[in-house]
mmCIF file of C-alpha atoms and ligand atoms in Angstrom:
data_model
loop_
_atom_site.group_PDB
_atom_site.id
_atom_site.type_symbol
_atom_site.label_atom_id
_atom_site.label_comp_id
_atom_site.label_asym_id
_atom_site.label_seq_id
_atom_site.Cartn_x
_atom_site.Cartn_y
_atom_site.Cartn_z
ATOM 1 C CA MET A 142 137.959 104.087 135.504
ATOM 2 C CA SER A 143 135.441 106.904 135.434
ATOM 3 C CA LYS A 144 134.090 108.122 132.098
ATOM 4 C CA PHE A 145 135.006 111.654 133.241
ATOM 5 C CA SER A 146 138.483 113.101 132.746
ATOM 6 C CA SER A 147 138.319 116.420 134.597
ATOM 7 C CA ILE A 148 136.318 117.130 137.764
ATOM 8 C CA VAL A 149 135.686 120.468 139.504
ATOM 9 C CA ILE A 150 133.936 120.392 142.878
ATOM 10 C CA LEU A 151 132.509 123.492 144.598
ATOM 11 C CA THR A 152 131.645 123.350 148.276
ATOM 12 C CA GLY A 153 129.831 125.756 150.575
ATOM 13 C CA ALA A 154 128.916 126.005 154.227
ATOM 14 C CA GLY A 155 126.479 123.070 153.966
ATOM 15 C CA ILE A 156 129.269 120.506 153.717
ATOM 16 C CA SER A 157 130.545 121.584 157.155
ATOM 17 C CA ALA A 158 127.103 121.845 158.803
ATOM 18 C CA GLU A 159 127.191 118.268 160.150
ATOM 19 C CA SER A 160 130.594 118.967 161.680
ATOM 20 C CA GLY A 161 128.818 121.557 163.832
ATOM 21 C CA ILE A 162 129.694 124.750 161.926
ATOM 22 C CA ASP A 163 126.698 127.041 161.321
ATOM 23 C CA THR A 164 125.822 127.883 157.722
ATOM 24 C CA PHE A 165 125.066 131.450 156.677
ATOM 25 C CA ARG A 166 121.516 131.531 155.321
ATOM 26 C CA ASP A 167 119.711 128.606 156.875
ATOM 27 C CA SER A 168 116.987 129.434 159.410
ATOM 28 C CA ASN A 169 119.459 129.762 162.314
ATOM 29 C CA GLY A 170 122.381 130.801 160.107
ATOM 30 C CA ILE A 171 125.205 133.194 160.922
ATOM 31 C CA TRP A 172 123.644 136.072 158.969
ATOM 32 C CA SER A 173 120.453 135.747 161.006
ATOM 33 C CA LYS A 174 122.495 136.566 164.136
ATOM 34 C CA VAL A 175 124.913 139.210 162.908
ATOM 35 C CA ASP A 176 124.677 141.815 160.144
ATOM 36 C CA TYR A 177 127.131 140.718 157.423
ATOM 37 C CA ARG A 178 127.752 144.402 156.615
ATOM 38 C CA GLU A 179 129.335 144.884 160.056
ATOM 39 C CA VAL A 180 131.668 141.881 160.044
ATOM 40 C CA ALA A 181 132.134 140.751 156.416
ATOM 41 C CA THR A 182 132.774 143.997 154.505
ATOM 42 C CA PRO A 183 135.842 146.292 154.269
ATOM 43 C CA GLU A 184 133.602 149.181 155.409
ATOM 44 C CA GLY A 185 132.601 147.236 158.529
ATOM 45 C CA PHE A 186 136.266 146.572 159.323
ATOM 46 C CA ALA A 187 137.193 150.229 158.865
ATOM 47 C CA ARG A 188 134.311 151.285 161.138
ATOM 48 C CA ASN A 189 134.985 148.808 163.956
ATOM 49 C CA PRO A 190 138.038 146.524 163.514
ATOM 50 C CA GLY A 191 137.724 145.195 167.075
ATOM 51 C CA LYS A 192 134.237 143.829 166.344
ATOM 52 C CA VAL A 193 135.454 142.094 163.180
ATOM 53 C CA HIS A 194 138.473 140.598 164.977
ATOM 54 C CA ALA A 195 136.165 139.288 167.721
ATOM 55 C CA PHE A 196 133.788 137.730 165.140
ATOM 56 C CA TYR A 197 136.556 135.790 163.395
ATOM 57 C CA ASN A 198 138.507 135.016 166.603
ATOM 58 C CA LYS A 199 135.384 133.218 167.871
ATOM 59 C CA ARG A 200 135.056 131.267 164.598
ATOM 60 C CA ARG A 201 138.813 130.426 164.614
ATOM 61 C CA ARG A 202 138.673 129.172 168.223
ATOM 62 C CA GLY A 203 135.528 127.154 167.416
ATOM 63 C CA LEU A 204 137.414 125.335 164.658
ATOM 64 C CA ARG A 205 139.704 123.677 167.212
ATOM 65 C CA ALA A 206 136.779 121.577 168.474
ATOM 66 C CA VAL A 207 135.355 120.367 165.140
ATOM 67 C CA ARG A 208 136.348 117.500 162.870
ATOM 68 C CA PRO A 209 135.778 116.733 159.193
ATOM 69 C CA ASN A 210 132.699 114.628 158.480
ATOM 70 C CA ALA A 211 131.982 111.753 156.061
ATOM 71 C CA ALA A 212 131.368 114.201 153.208
ATOM 72 C CA HIS A 213 134.805 115.857 153.561
ATOM 73 C CA GLU A 214 136.389 112.398 153.813
ATOM 74 C CA ALA A 215 134.593 111.149 150.712
ATOM 75 C CA LEU A 216 135.939 114.078 148.653
ATOM 76 C CA ALA A 217 139.477 113.283 149.847
ATOM 77 C CA ARG A 218 138.952 109.682 148.689
ATOM 78 C CA LEU A 219 137.686 110.917 145.318
ATOM 79 C CA GLU A 220 140.806 113.091 144.857
ATOM 80 C CA ALA A 221 143.075 110.143 145.738
ATOM 81 C CA GLY A 222 141.204 107.588 143.623
ATOM 82 C CA PHE A 223 140.418 109.632 140.515
ATOM 83 C CA ASP A 224 142.959 109.354 137.683
ATOM 84 C CA GLY A 225 141.967 112.513 135.825
ATOM 85 C CA SER A 226 142.433 116.198 136.699
ATOM 86 C CA PHE A 227 140.725 117.290 139.913
ATOM 87 C CA LEU A 228 140.140 120.616 141.681
ATOM 88 C CA LEU A 229 138.167 121.223 144.878
ATOM 89 C CA VAL A 230 137.125 124.892 145.178
ATOM 90 C CA THR A 231 135.667 125.798 148.543
ATOM 91 C CA GLN A 232 133.860 128.959 149.629
ATOM 92 C CA ASN A 233 134.445 127.849 153.193
ATOM 93 C CA ILE A 234 137.032 129.475 155.413
ATOM 94 C CA ASP A 235 137.307 126.459 157.720
ATOM 95 C CA ASN A 236 140.106 123.870 157.460
ATOM 96 C CA LEU A 237 138.002 120.697 157.336
ATOM 97 C CA HIS A 238 138.856 119.716 153.744
ATOM 98 C CA GLU A 239 142.585 119.801 154.600
ATOM 99 C CA ALA A 240 141.948 117.881 157.833
ATOM 100 C CA ALA A 241 140.151 115.177 155.794
ATOM 101 C CA GLY A 242 143.169 114.845 153.467
ATOM 102 C CA SER A 243 142.201 117.010 150.469
ATOM 103 C CA ARG A 244 145.234 118.607 148.803
ATOM 104 C CA LYS A 245 144.083 119.778 145.349
ATOM 105 C CA LEU A 246 142.103 122.464 147.177
ATOM 106 C CA LEU A 247 141.543 126.194 146.675
ATOM 107 C CA HIS A 248 139.969 128.533 149.249
ATOM 108 C CA MET A 249 138.341 131.208 147.063
ATOM 109 C CA HIS A 250 137.141 133.152 150.141
ATOM 110 C CA GLY A 251 140.383 132.771 152.087
ATOM 111 C CA GLU A 252 140.883 131.009 155.414
ATOM 112 C CA VAL A 253 140.053 131.938 158.996
ATOM 113 C CA ASN A 254 143.381 130.302 160.033
ATOM 114 C CA ALA A 255 145.357 132.915 158.100
ATOM 115 C CA ALA A 256 146.238 136.597 158.564
ATOM 116 C CA LEU A 257 146.735 139.391 156.025
ATOM 117 C CA CYS A 258 148.674 142.624 156.577
ATOM 118 C CA GLN A 259 146.897 145.567 154.919
ATOM 119 C CA CYS A 260 150.167 147.491 154.974
ATOM 120 C CA CYS A 261 152.600 145.140 153.162
ATOM 121 C CA GLY A 262 150.067 142.648 151.729
ATOM 122 C CA MET A 263 151.750 139.564 153.194
ATOM 123 C CA ARG A 264 149.507 136.587 154.083
ATOM 124 C CA TRP A 265 150.464 133.691 156.327
ATOM 125 C CA PRO A 266 148.995 130.959 158.605
ATOM 126 C CA TRP A 267 147.550 132.349 161.868
ATOM 127 C CA THR A 268 145.739 130.301 164.537
ATOM 128 C CA GLU A 269 145.705 132.709 167.499
ATOM 129 C CA ASP A 270 143.428 135.699 168.154
ATOM 130 C CA LEU A 271 143.936 138.844 166.082
ATOM 131 C CA THR A 272 143.569 142.239 167.787
ATOM 132 C CA ILE A 273 143.914 145.889 166.819
ATOM 133 C CA ASN A 274 147.425 145.700 168.316
ATOM 134 C CA SER A 275 148.588 142.614 166.383
ATOM 135 C CA GLN A 276 151.919 143.262 164.670
ATOM 136 C CA CYS A 277 152.847 142.152 161.167
ATOM 137 C CA GLN A 278 155.845 139.846 161.399
ATOM 138 C CA TRP A 279 157.129 141.138 158.058
ATOM 139 C CA CYS A 280 156.780 144.918 157.994
ATOM 140 C CA LYS A 281 156.399 145.193 161.808
ATOM 141 C CA THR A 282 153.392 147.517 161.408
ATOM 142 C CA THR A 283 150.721 147.199 164.114
ATOM 143 C CA GLY A 284 147.004 147.872 163.684
ATOM 144 C CA GLN A 285 146.926 146.788 160.016
ATOM 145 C CA MET A 286 146.361 143.053 160.463
ATOM 146 C CA ARG A 287 143.103 141.362 159.448
ATOM 147 C CA VAL A 288 141.828 137.819 158.981
ATOM 148 C CA ASP A 289 142.706 136.566 155.483
ATOM 149 C CA VAL A 290 139.047 136.210 154.404
ATOM 150 C CA VAL A 291 137.419 137.673 151.277
ATOM 151 C CA TRP A 292 134.561 140.003 152.268
ATOM 152 C CA PHE A 293 131.497 141.216 150.357
ATOM 153 C CA GLY A 294 132.648 143.625 147.703
ATOM 154 C CA GLU A 295 136.104 142.066 147.426
ATOM 155 C CA MET A 296 137.288 139.755 144.676
ATOM 156 C CA PRO A 297 137.827 136.094 145.601
ATOM 157 C CA TYR A 298 141.246 134.501 145.319
ATOM 158 C CA ARG A 299 142.715 132.661 142.316
ATOM 159 C CA MET A 300 139.777 133.255 139.975
ATOM 160 C CA ASP A 301 142.037 132.703 136.921
ATOM 161 C CA GLU A 302 142.765 129.138 138.072
ATOM 162 C CA ILE A 303 139.086 128.514 138.780
ATOM 163 C CA ASP A 304 137.975 129.879 135.404
ATOM 164 C CA ALA A 305 140.559 127.707 133.606
ATOM 165 C CA ALA A 306 139.424 124.597 135.483
ATOM 166 C CA LEU A 307 135.730 125.290 134.773
ATOM 167 C CA THR A 308 136.439 125.811 131.080
ATOM 168 C CA ASN A 309 138.126 122.412 130.854
ATOM 169 C CA CYS A 310 136.034 120.219 133.147
ATOM 170 C CA ASP A 311 133.572 117.525 132.049
ATOM 171 C CA LEU A 312 132.031 117.075 135.507
ATOM 172 C CA PHE A 313 131.044 119.915 137.891
ATOM 173 C CA VAL A 314 129.627 119.033 141.308
ATOM 174 C CA SER A 315 128.222 121.697 143.683
ATOM 175 C CA ILE A 316 127.859 120.654 147.329
ATOM 176 C CA GLY A 317 126.292 122.482 150.271
ATOM 177 C CA THR A 318 125.903 125.971 148.842
ATOM 178 C CA SER A 319 122.750 128.092 148.480
ATOM 179 C CA GLY A 320 123.961 129.663 145.238
ATOM 180 C CA ASN A 321 123.407 133.156 146.645
ATOM 181 C CA VAL A 322 126.868 134.694 146.293
ATOM 182 C CA TYR A 323 128.685 135.440 143.052
ATOM 183 C CA PRO A 324 130.967 134.550 141.364
ATOM 184 C CA ALA A 325 130.663 131.060 142.939
ATOM 185 C CA ALA A 326 126.930 130.974 142.144
ATOM 186 C CA GLY A 327 127.763 131.346 138.436
ATOM 187 C CA PHE A 328 130.246 128.456 138.221
ATOM 188 C CA VAL A 329 127.563 125.966 137.169
ATOM 189 C CA GLU A 330 126.726 128.081 134.114
ATOM 190 C CA GLN A 331 130.419 128.342 133.176
ATOM 191 C CA ALA A 332 130.849 124.559 133.475
ATOM 192 C CA LYS A 333 127.655 123.918 131.508
ATOM 193 C CA ALA A 334 128.830 126.250 128.738
ATOM 194 C CA ALA A 335 132.028 124.176 128.583
ATOM 195 C CA GLY A 336 129.924 121.048 128.045
ATOM 196 C CA ALA A 337 130.329 119.588 131.543
ATOM 197 C CA HIS A 338 127.804 117.341 133.234
ATOM 198 C CA THR A 339 126.551 119.318 136.257
ATOM 199 C CA VAL A 340 125.413 117.823 139.568
ATOM 200 C CA GLU A 341 123.999 119.465 142.723
ATOM 201 C CA LEU A 342 124.294 117.677 146.081
ATOM 202 C CA ASN A 343 122.500 119.777 148.683
ATOM 203 C CA LEU A 344 119.916 119.690 151.457
ATOM 204 C CA GLU A 345 117.442 121.482 149.193
ATOM 205 C CA PRO A 346 117.387 123.092 145.736
ATOM 206 C CA SER A 347 119.766 126.066 145.571
ATOM 207 C CA GLU A 348 119.100 129.361 143.778
ATOM 208 C CA GLY A 349 120.725 127.896 140.668
ATOM 209 C CA TYR A 350 119.035 124.473 140.808
ATOM 210 C CA SER A 351 117.596 124.739 137.284
ATOM 211 C CA PHE A 352 121.105 124.855 135.757
ATOM 212 C CA PHE A 353 122.012 121.373 137.026
ATOM 213 C CA ASP A 354 121.634 118.232 134.886
ATOM 214 C CA GLU A 355 121.324 116.076 137.985
ATOM 215 C CA ALA A 356 120.562 116.660 141.672
ATOM 216 C CA VAL A 357 120.511 114.539 144.798
ATOM 217 C CA TYR A 358 118.971 116.223 147.847
ATOM 218 C CA GLY A 359 119.806 115.081 151.331
ATOM 219 C CA ARG A 360 122.386 115.517 154.090
ATOM 220 C CA ALA A 361 125.948 115.795 152.767
ATOM 221 C CA THR A 362 127.224 112.998 155.015
ATOM 222 C CA GLU A 363 124.750 110.649 153.276
ATOM 223 C CA VAL A 364 124.586 111.821 149.650
ATOM 224 C CA VAL A 365 128.265 112.720 149.075
ATOM 225 C CA PRO A 366 129.837 109.354 150.046
ATOM 226 C CA LEU A 367 127.247 107.505 147.914
ATOM 227 C CA PHE A 368 127.951 109.774 144.936
ATOM 228 C CA VAL A 369 131.743 109.363 145.302
ATOM 229 C CA GLU A 370 131.584 105.570 145.616
ATOM 230 C CA ARG A 371 129.406 105.413 142.474
ATOM 231 C CA LEU A 372 131.854 107.657 140.589
ATOM 232 C CA LEU A 373 134.952 105.719 141.666
ATOM 233 C CA ALA A 374 133.316 102.392 140.852
ATOM 234 C CA GLY A 375 132.886 103.701 137.297
ATOM 235 C CA GLN A 376 129.237 102.731 137.551
ATOM 236 C CA ASP A 377 128.247 106.304 137.095
ATOM 237 C CA ASP A 378 125.403 106.364 134.595
ATOM 238 C CA THR A 379 125.211 110.151 134.489
HETATM 239 P P1 NAD B 160 127.306 139.334 146.580
HETATM 240 O O1 NAD B 160 126.346 140.010 145.693
HETATM 241 O O2 NAD B 160 128.274 138.380 145.979
HETATM 242 O O3 NAD B 160 126.586 138.648 147.723
HETATM 243 C C1 NAD B 160 125.772 139.443 148.488
HETATM 244 C C2 NAD B 160 125.071 138.430 149.263
HETATM 245 O O4 NAD B 160 124.812 138.986 150.515
HETATM 246 C C3 NAD B 160 123.740 138.080 148.633
HETATM 247 O O5 NAD B 160 123.866 136.898 147.921
HETATM 248 C C4 NAD B 160 122.841 137.853 149.815
HETATM 249 O O6 NAD B 160 122.609 136.470 149.989
HETATM 250 C C5 NAD B 160 123.688 138.323 150.974
HETATM 251 N N1 NAD B 160 122.942 139.275 151.745
HETATM 252 C C6 NAD B 160 122.319 140.375 151.323
HETATM 253 N N2 NAD B 160 121.727 140.973 152.375
HETATM 254 C C7 NAD B 160 122.029 140.206 153.442
HETATM 255 C C8 NAD B 160 121.725 140.274 154.811
HETATM 256 N N3 NAD B 160 120.987 141.256 155.300
HETATM 257 N N4 NAD B 160 122.191 139.331 155.642
HETATM 258 C C9 NAD B 160 122.938 138.341 155.127
HETATM 259 N N5 NAD B 160 123.259 138.189 153.858
HETATM 260 C C10 NAD B 160 122.796 139.132 153.044
HETATM 261 O O7 NAD B 160 128.107 140.436 147.394
HETATM 262 P P2 NAD B 160 129.265 141.178 146.823
HETATM 263 O O8 NAD B 160 129.463 142.412 147.608
HETATM 264 O O9 NAD B 160 129.069 141.311 145.329
HETATM 265 O O10 NAD B 160 130.407 140.108 147.150
HETATM 266 C C11 NAD B 160 131.346 139.974 146.170
HETATM 267 C C12 NAD B 160 132.403 139.113 146.731
HETATM 268 O O11 NAD B 160 132.507 139.038 148.168
HETATM 269 C C13 NAD B 160 132.097 137.769 146.257
HETATM 270 O O12 NAD B 160 133.214 137.464 145.455
HETATM 271 C C14 NAD B 160 132.069 136.875 147.450
HETATM 272 O O13 NAD B 160 132.815 135.720 147.141
HETATM 273 C C15 NAD B 160 132.762 137.662 148.502
HETATM 274 N N6 NAD B 160 132.182 137.391 149.804
HETATM 275 C C16 NAD B 160 132.908 136.863 150.809
HETATM 276 C C17 NAD B 160 132.321 136.716 152.040
HETATM 277 C C18 NAD B 160 133.033 136.108 153.222
HETATM 278 O O14 NAD B 160 132.555 136.240 154.348
HETATM 279 N N7 NAD B 160 134.113 135.403 152.947
HETATM 280 C C19 NAD B 160 131.037 137.080 152.255
HETATM 281 C C20 NAD B 160 130.341 137.533 151.166
HETATM 282 C C21 NAD B 160 130.910 137.722 149.934
HETATM 283 N N1 APR B 161 124.016 118.806 153.914
HETATM 284 C C1 APR B 161 123.952 119.387 152.690
HETATM 285 N N2 APR B 161 123.613 120.685 152.486
HETATM 286 C C2 APR B 161 123.319 121.413 153.576
HETATM 287 C C3 APR B 161 123.362 120.880 154.879
HETATM 288 C C4 APR B 161 123.741 119.514 155.019
HETATM 289 N N3 APR B 161 123.795 118.901 156.215
HETATM 290 N N4 APR B 161 122.991 121.861 155.747
HETATM 291 C C5 APR B 161 122.738 122.954 155.005
HETATM 292 N N5 APR B 161 122.914 122.685 153.702
HETATM 293 C C6 APR B 161 122.749 123.593 152.557
HETATM 294 C C7 APR B 161 121.615 124.574 152.707
HETATM 295 O O1 APR B 161 120.415 124.012 152.184
HETATM 296 C C8 APR B 161 122.100 125.751 151.869
HETATM 297 O O2 APR B 161 121.652 125.604 150.530
HETATM 298 O O3 APR B 161 123.917 124.352 152.478
HETATM 299 C C9 APR B 161 123.623 125.634 151.909
HETATM 300 C C10 APR B 161 124.289 126.697 152.760
HETATM 301 O O4 APR B 161 124.082 127.939 152.123
HETATM 302 P P1 APR B 161 124.690 129.257 152.788
HETATM 303 O O5 APR B 161 124.405 129.257 154.219
HETATM 304 O O6 APR B 161 124.227 130.401 151.930
HETATM 305 O O7 APR B 161 126.272 129.088 152.632
HETATM 306 P P2 APR B 161 127.124 129.312 151.321
HETATM 307 O O8 APR B 161 126.324 128.971 150.095
HETATM 308 O O9 APR B 161 128.397 128.603 151.522
HETATM 309 O O10 APR B 161 127.406 130.913 151.334
HETATM 310 C C11 APR B 161 128.231 131.408 150.289
HETATM 311 O O11 APR B 161 128.283 133.597 151.334
HETATM 312 O O12 APR B 161 128.409 134.814 153.287
HETATM 313 C C12 APR B 161 129.105 134.362 152.189
HETATM 314 O O13 APR B 161 131.411 133.992 152.047
HETATM 315 C C13 APR B 161 130.241 133.495 152.618
HETATM 316 O O14 APR B 161 131.178 131.580 151.554
HETATM 317 C C14 APR B 161 129.951 132.156 151.990
HETATM 318 C C15 APR B 161 129.080 132.546 150.828
#
């Protein structure tokens, strides 16, 4: 029985790095190869929708070849073994948390395996390529489909649920994120203000490292399973 009653976990690209998915801001990260303003902003999509479709089609196809790693699996074990309230908020648009068995999961930046119609607003699972001729299966409009991912300048999904969870948690754990992008980068301060114990598990200190009560630096597939086993064993001395 853990001494904590309500856990919120935030994950970023770093938790999927050892599954073979590039992060965004590491030395060889995605944003070092492509300008985020061209493929991850509404303006970029309006300017050249074909380029944006191609960028996410490549990432969607790449997902078919990757598997969850020991860090994803450890978080699924934590969700199953923890008897308090639990929410896993991910910034990632991949499906590796689901594939590892996580269910109490929220994709605040959307999912690459989902499509959104800009005409009728419907969103639904989508695993094939999207093109400028893709047709909405609801309103039958063509040319208005986009990947269901939150871009720079757009508001993330389900922020009310996230804010409520942060206000009521007594343990907040941030894993594999550089703490560069808001509002996710501010979650640690919200949790701290609510009196939560805050922990950072990352390869290196993030932008918000000074807000954390505790940090363990190392590869997610090593540090996350150890942290989860300690928590579930109730030996946690944090
Ligand atoms: P922001 O201020 O939240 O983030 C801007 C980020 O862009 C900065 O943190 C910086 O790290 C990064 N950046 C700046 N110049 C860059 C460059 N040349 N190359 C790569 N990265 C660069 O941006 P915002 O417009 O306020 O975003 C608000 C919302 O957009 C946030 O809610 C965020 O969750 C969302 N978002 C989603 C995606 C996505 O691809 N899903 C990408 C970014 C932001
Ligand atoms: N184990 C643990 N952490 C790792 C590993 C690993 N094997 N590899 C990298 N990291 C860490 C890096 O040190 C870095 O701090 O993961 C973090 C990745 O940071 P980013 O590349 O900035 O990714 P993220 O924080 O998820 O970006 C946030 O920005 O572009 C937007 O919407 C996009 O969701 C993304 C958001």
